Amino acid sequence: MIDRRSLLSSMAALGLTSTLTTNAAFAAVPGDRRLVVVILRGALDGLAAVPAYGDPDYASLRGSLALSKTGANALLDLDGFFGLHPALVNFKAYYDAKQLAVFHNVCTPYRDRSHFDGQNVLEGGGLTPNMMHDGWLNRALVAMGGKKGVEALAVAPTPPLVLSGKARASSWMPDTLPEPDDAYFTRVAALYGNDKLLGPSLQSAMALRAQSKSAMDDPSNKNKPKADLMPLFQGAGRLLAMQDGPRIAVLDPSGWDTHVNEGAGDGQLARRLSTLDSAIDAMKIALGPAWKQTVVVVATEFGRTVKVNGSLGTDHGTGGAAFVLGGAVSGGAIHAEWVGLKPDALKDGRDLPARSDLRSLFKSVLAEHMGVSRAALNGSVFPDSGTVKPIKGLVA
Amino acid sequence: MSLEGALAVHRFGLGARAGEIASASNDPKAWLLAQLGPADQPTPVLPGSALLRTGQVVADEREFHAQEKLLRAQRKNGQVDDEALKALNKTRYDKIQGELAARFALGFKTERPFAERLVWFWTNHFGVSSANGDCTPYLGSFEREVIRPNIAGKFETMVVAAMRHPAMLYYLNNVQSIGPNSPVGLRSKRGLNENLGRELMELFTLGVDGGYTQSDVIAMAKLLTGFGVDNDGNDTHPISDDGFRFYANRHEPSDVVLRGKTYKSGEEGTIAAITDLARDPSTAHHIAVKFATAFLSDKPTPGMIRRLEENFKQTGGDLRALAETAISDPHAFAPGLVKVRSPVEYVTAAYRLLDIPKAGMKPDQATGLVRSAMGVTRLMGEFPMSAPSPKGWPLESDAWSGPDAVLTRIEWARQIGQRIPPAADVVALAAQGLGPLMSEMTSTGILRASSKAEAVALLIASPEFQRR
């Protein structure tokens, strides 16, 4: 088996390392910190994940989707007003250990209800859809890296927008095809030498694949279906844990668009939340001691309507929930400016209004955890965002 | 073999079968034009997988759910075990696999590859996806009945057909959307679901900036109430051939104002509203951008978009004219392979060139190879009719050229080189496949390969074979 270093040296012999080496100073992050960004595609129902059960209008407006403090699927109480969905058992443990900060009524600057535009703003980091053609995390990498680039990893066949841009990012998925011999790769790599799009992709993938081969030594991990989140989060954890592994990872599980039969304490959303909750915990275990240096940001493109729709689901809304968790987080707090659920408090009489901007959360993490300068955050990373202030003390 | 012939075959077709570049070379545009018309219908390739009319799928699904209910009850009483349920589920799953296998197999052999590309484009445009399990059994008939007959017809015909098809009605939850003031709504206290109304405007017609508001979304959702699948469990009337039924008792009874125009409550009013959306100038623009992105360039020029858009407006959404405009564009035969093939396009191109499955193969082996193609496209990140959202699979090259995806493609090329009986003359095969598109580097690489299997792998993995 070829390890990363011998692969790099054999590639150097072929003259293939020019882009790799600029990306290979892996430990360039302050204090060797890790950042994981999890994008929940489909607009997670924030009021389901973080029920405001203490609000006098909550139970009636949510009807059959309302969660309560008692009964078979009792919510997990946080502060006597807000709770967590009963599926989020590990999240609750992180909260109690002050390793989880919860955000409510939060959204990007986008105020309409298209998933695709919402995700574009969430990942692009601009003010409107298609304002940015690369992702804020990639621009943050540029700001962080300079010549000492930080390696970032998309746990997907191809990096999503948030990680696309000038700074090189790798992508990785668990193995499922038998691997050809190295001589073949060498020959193909030679054919790709002049291809500006495919060439760099191949180089980056080969380096990552070599790395993951040594990281994925658990035989029980083979041949698991890719749709399952567990091998993805576990694999990401193992790669991030490596001494010379990537320091930033992006995962983007879909399946949060709950238009029909969303379910309350159990049902389809509960199962999805439970899968996410246990996958993140599997990542924590795989990270081992590196969990202490890790921040995980979990965000979605917007929220859903407060009221249940005609088919026991929810439609697209504005304000949603977000989470910042990890061993490096100063948590155990809920960041929510609650305005109540009366019709006149809601946006268009139907959505939770967004009272805080997701960018302020991203900025705090990038500044406090990854050492990105304020100038870069207000300029290149999140253009025109000077008025969006980071939250102090989010990272320990 | 001319460069333009090779571009016609690769850029607008599905990659060359032996002899195809030569036949397209004389008059590449005429070769493409001759393919326009209703697309071919796939034929079954997996044993026992008839491709059923939608109405029959509705009937089968009804039967399936009844059987499943019965077996579950019997299992509870200990009369049957899990195997009985598994067997039942397998028959359903096999039908779905059969649809997909037939679709893949048609792509491997068709002599009208441009028509097939148009089918894939339009099916993907409507985004129906196995991400919703209720929709899955209908995906095959959606493409066969909604898309294939209409690829060179009127856009509005296709949109109306799509909005009436069970695949769509299940996928975007319209079967559960009830007019709040309809008899069923008043009785059951169920109500609207906005999903289909929203995506009709955002994705299928106007585009997100095409000029509509939240109140238009609600208006369209009201109009669409009652659009349902012809399946009442205990209803004795025969299921309609297309599986569609308008349920007047679920339909919101009052007229609505959609984008400033009043539409009458009822099925006709709804069809009128859908038709107006399909004819809207915003729709012309939205479709032009997508069409140009899919066939011409990841970053279509304003000129490309304008030509397609104007044509769409002038012809009232004539899709034959739209396809003709695309292949008549000044950039249509510009040299340089600008687009990266999507995984399905890539695997299909390889199978076409290697003539897989080969004539005379044992049926097991042939179907095994079709199944294997299906599996590998999933690994590469794209599986037909299973996109993660109603937006469908992306059209841009970036979506398919990430590090892991590229590596998977190269690994697969190696596997194919080893699995397929080596071509007698790989150099000749490469010439058939790429013609004048082949680079010096690739032809040298193939000549120097250490084995025939590796030569085939290098051909399939080569950068120019990844593109179109």
PDB file of C-alpha atoms in Angstrom, chain A residues 110 113-117 156-159 169-173 175-181 183-185 187-188 190-198 201-202 204-206 209 226 254 257 259-261 309-311 315-316 350, chain B residues 173 176 190-195 198-199 202-203 208 214 218 340 379-381 388-391 397-408 410-415 441-442 448-450 454 457-458 461-463 466-467:
ATOM      1  CA  TYR A 110     -32.304  35.705   1.498  1.00  0.00           C
ATOM      2  CA  ARG A 113     -38.630  30.643  -0.548  1.00  0.00           C
ATOM      3  CA  SER A 114     -36.706  28.870  -3.269  1.00  0.00           C
ATOM      4  CA  HIS A 115     -34.476  26.094  -1.909  1.00  0.00           C
ATOM      5  CA  PHE A 116     -32.033  26.534  -4.706  1.00  0.00           C
ATOM      6  CA  ASP A 117     -31.635  30.265  -4.371  1.00  0.00           C
ATOM      7  CA  ALA A 156     -19.105  14.224  -1.757  1.00  0.00           C
ATOM      8  CA  PRO A 157     -18.128  13.236  -5.312  1.00  0.00           C
ATOM      9  CA  THR A 158     -17.675  16.929  -6.088  1.00  0.00           C
ATOM     10  CA  PRO A 159     -17.250  19.956  -3.788  1.00  0.00           C
ATOM     11  CA  ALA A 169     -10.485  21.567  -2.289  1.00  0.00           C
ATOM     12  CA  SER A 170     -10.524  17.815  -2.423  1.00  0.00           C
ATOM     13  CA  SER A 171     -13.463  15.544  -2.442  1.00  0.00           C
ATOM     14  CA  TRP A 172     -13.700  12.082  -1.047  1.00  0.00           C
ATOM     15  CA  MET A 173     -16.240   9.293  -0.684  1.00  0.00           C
ATOM     16  CA  ASP A 175     -14.278   3.291  -1.515  1.00  0.00           C
ATOM     17  CA  THR A 176     -16.527   0.989  -3.428  1.00  0.00           C
ATOM     18  CA  LEU A 177     -14.685   0.162  -6.667  1.00  0.00           C
ATOM     19  CA  PRO A 178     -11.613  -2.065  -6.714  1.00  0.00           C
ATOM     20  CA  GLU A 179      -8.551   0.053  -7.002  1.00  0.00           C
ATOM     21  CA  PRO A 180      -6.335  -0.142 -10.105  1.00  0.00           C
ATOM     22  CA  ASP A 181      -2.566  -0.300  -9.863  1.00  0.00           C
ATOM     23  CA  ALA A 183       1.148   2.491 -12.861  1.00  0.00           C
ATOM     24  CA  TYR A 184      -2.229   2.984 -14.498  1.00  0.00           C
ATOM     25  CA  PHE A 185      -2.868   6.136 -12.465  1.00  0.00           C
ATOM     26  CA  ARG A 187      -0.302   6.958 -17.155  1.00  0.00           C
ATOM     27  CA  VAL A 188      -3.712   8.561 -16.853  1.00  0.00           C
ATOM     28  CA  ALA A 190       0.109  12.063 -17.761  1.00  0.00           C
ATOM     29  CA  LEU A 191      -2.863  12.358 -20.165  1.00  0.00           C
ATOM     30  CA  TYR A 192      -4.495  14.859 -17.815  1.00  0.00           C
ATOM     31  CA  GLY A 193      -1.440  17.078 -17.561  1.00  0.00           C
ATOM     32  CA  ASN A 194      -2.859  19.770 -19.850  1.00  0.00           C
ATOM     33  CA  ASP A 195      -6.463  19.617 -18.732  1.00  0.00           C
ATOM     34  CA  LYS A 196      -7.155  22.625 -16.537  1.00  0.00           C
ATOM     35  CA  LEU A 197     -10.343  21.223 -15.024  1.00  0.00           C
ATOM     36  CA  LEU A 198      -9.797  17.470 -14.797  1.00  0.00           C
ATOM     37  CA  SER A 201      -9.096  17.216  -9.739  1.00  0.00           C
ATOM     38  CA  LEU A 202      -7.271  13.989 -10.393  1.00  0.00           C
ATOM     39  CA  SER A 204      -6.095  16.114  -5.551  1.00  0.00           C
ATOM     40  CA  ALA A 205      -8.129  12.910  -5.521  1.00  0.00           C
ATOM     41  CA  MET A 206      -5.091  10.675  -5.759  1.00  0.00           C
ATOM     42  CA  ARG A 209      -7.311   8.489  -1.746  1.00  0.00           C
ATOM     43  CA  LYS A 226     -23.268   5.661   0.466  1.00  0.00           C
ATOM     44  CA  SER A 254     -30.224  16.211   1.994  1.00  0.00           C
ATOM     45  CA  ASP A 257     -37.808  19.106   2.791  1.00  0.00           C
ATOM     46  CA  HIS A 259     -43.814  18.861   2.925  1.00  0.00           C
ATOM     47  CA  VAL A 260     -45.896  15.868   3.902  1.00  0.00           C
ATOM     48  CA  ASN A 261     -46.309  13.826   7.089  1.00  0.00           C
ATOM     49  CA  ASN A 309     -49.904  22.643   6.037  1.00  0.00           C
ATOM     50  CA  GLY A 310     -52.848  20.741   4.591  1.00  0.00           C
ATOM     51  CA  SER A 311     -50.946  17.462   4.455  1.00  0.00           C
ATOM     52  CA  ASP A 315     -44.104  24.658   3.597  1.00  0.00           C
ATOM     53  CA  HIS A 316     -41.095  26.838   2.925  1.00  0.00           C
ATOM     54  CA  ARG A 350     -46.644  32.489   8.427  1.00  0.00           C
TER      55      ARG A 350
ATOM     56  CA  ASN B 173     -47.143  16.011  -2.871  1.00  0.00           C
ATOM     57  CA  GLN B 176     -52.217  15.377  -0.533  1.00  0.00           C
ATOM     58  CA  ARG B 190     -56.957  19.171   5.535  1.00  0.00           C
ATOM     59  CA  GLY B 191     -55.659  21.856   3.239  1.00  0.00           C
ATOM     60  CA  LEU B 192     -53.176  23.147   0.707  1.00  0.00           C
ATOM     61  CA  ASN B 193     -49.700  21.887   0.022  1.00  0.00           C
ATOM     62  CA  GLU B 194     -47.747  24.511  -1.952  1.00  0.00           C
ATOM     63  CA  ASN B 195     -44.995  22.303  -3.257  1.00  0.00           C
ATOM     64  CA  ARG B 198     -44.202  26.574  -6.383  1.00  0.00           C
ATOM     65  CA  GLU B 199     -41.945  24.284  -8.391  1.00  0.00           C
ATOM     66  CA  GLU B 202     -39.829  28.261 -10.154  1.00  0.00           C
ATOM     67  CA  LEU B 203     -38.384  25.256 -11.932  1.00  0.00           C
ATOM     68  CA  VAL B 208     -37.179  31.882  -9.908  1.00  0.00           C
ATOM     69  CA  GLN B 214     -46.048  33.992  -2.632  1.00  0.00           C
ATOM     70  CA  ILE B 218     -50.904  29.842  -3.220  1.00  0.00           C
ATOM     71  CA  VAL B 340     -17.712  17.431 -19.211  1.00  0.00           C
ATOM     72  CA  LEU B 379     -21.145   5.790  -7.719  1.00  0.00           C
ATOM     73  CA  MET B 380     -20.083   8.624  -9.990  1.00  0.00           C
ATOM     74  CA  GLY B 381     -22.759  10.804  -8.464  1.00  0.00           C
ATOM     75  CA  PRO B 388     -31.766  14.896  -4.646  1.00  0.00           C
ATOM     76  CA  SER B 389     -34.160  17.761  -5.381  1.00  0.00           C
ATOM     77  CA  PRO B 390     -36.807  18.720  -7.955  1.00  0.00           C
ATOM     78  CA  LYS B 391     -34.224  20.949  -9.604  1.00  0.00           C
ATOM     79  CA  SER B 397     -19.377  20.480 -15.939  1.00  0.00           C
ATOM     80  CA  ASP B 398     -18.237  21.440 -12.444  1.00  0.00           C
ATOM     81  CA  ALA B 399     -20.867  19.148 -10.996  1.00  0.00           C
ATOM     82  CA  TRP B 400     -19.144  16.101 -12.466  1.00  0.00           C
ATOM     83  CA  SER B 401     -15.485  16.943 -12.286  1.00  0.00           C
ATOM     84  CA  GLY B 402     -14.743  16.927  -8.576  1.00  0.00           C
ATOM     85  CA  PRO B 403     -11.756  14.908  -7.423  1.00  0.00           C
ATOM     86  CA  ASP B 404     -13.646  11.877  -6.183  1.00  0.00           C
ATOM     87  CA  ALA B 405     -15.887  11.758  -9.245  1.00  0.00           C
ATOM     88  CA  VAL B 406     -12.938  11.934 -11.636  1.00  0.00           C
ATOM     89  CA  LEU B 407     -11.097   9.219  -9.764  1.00  0.00           C
ATOM     90  CA  THR B 408     -14.143   6.967  -9.833  1.00  0.00           C
ATOM     91  CA  ILE B 410     -10.824   6.540 -14.115  1.00  0.00           C
ATOM     92  CA  GLU B 411     -11.063   3.499 -11.873  1.00  0.00           C
ATOM     93  CA  TRP B 412     -14.120   2.378 -13.750  1.00  0.00           C
ATOM     94  CA  ALA B 413     -12.398   2.838 -17.116  1.00  0.00           C
ATOM     95  CA  ARG B 414      -9.709   0.462 -15.886  1.00  0.00           C
ATOM     96  CA  GLN B 415     -12.288  -2.057 -14.794  1.00  0.00           C
ATOM     97  CA  MET B 441      -1.130  12.601 -26.156  1.00  0.00           C
ATOM     98  CA  THR B 442      -3.987  10.134 -25.981  1.00  0.00           C
ATOM     99  CA  ARG B 448       2.431   2.707 -25.493  1.00  0.00           C
ATOM    100  CA  ALA B 449      -0.037   0.984 -23.173  1.00  0.00           C
ATOM    101  CA  SER B 450       1.283  -2.136 -21.470  1.00  0.00           C
ATOM    102  CA  GLU B 454      -4.850  -0.801 -20.411  1.00  0.00           C
ATOM    103  CA  ALA B 457      -8.829   1.966 -20.199  1.00  0.00           C
ATOM    104  CA  LEU B 458      -6.706   4.915 -21.332  1.00  0.00           C
ATOM    105  CA  ALA B 461     -10.332   7.569 -19.276  1.00  0.00           C
ATOM    106  CA  SER B 462      -8.811  10.112 -21.677  1.00  0.00           C
ATOM    107  CA  PRO B 463      -9.741  13.757 -21.128  1.00  0.00           C
ATOM    108  CA  GLN B 466     -14.687  12.626 -20.605  1.00  0.00           C
ATOM    109  CA  ARG B 467     -15.979  15.587 -22.567  1.00  0.00           C
TER     110      ARG B 467
END
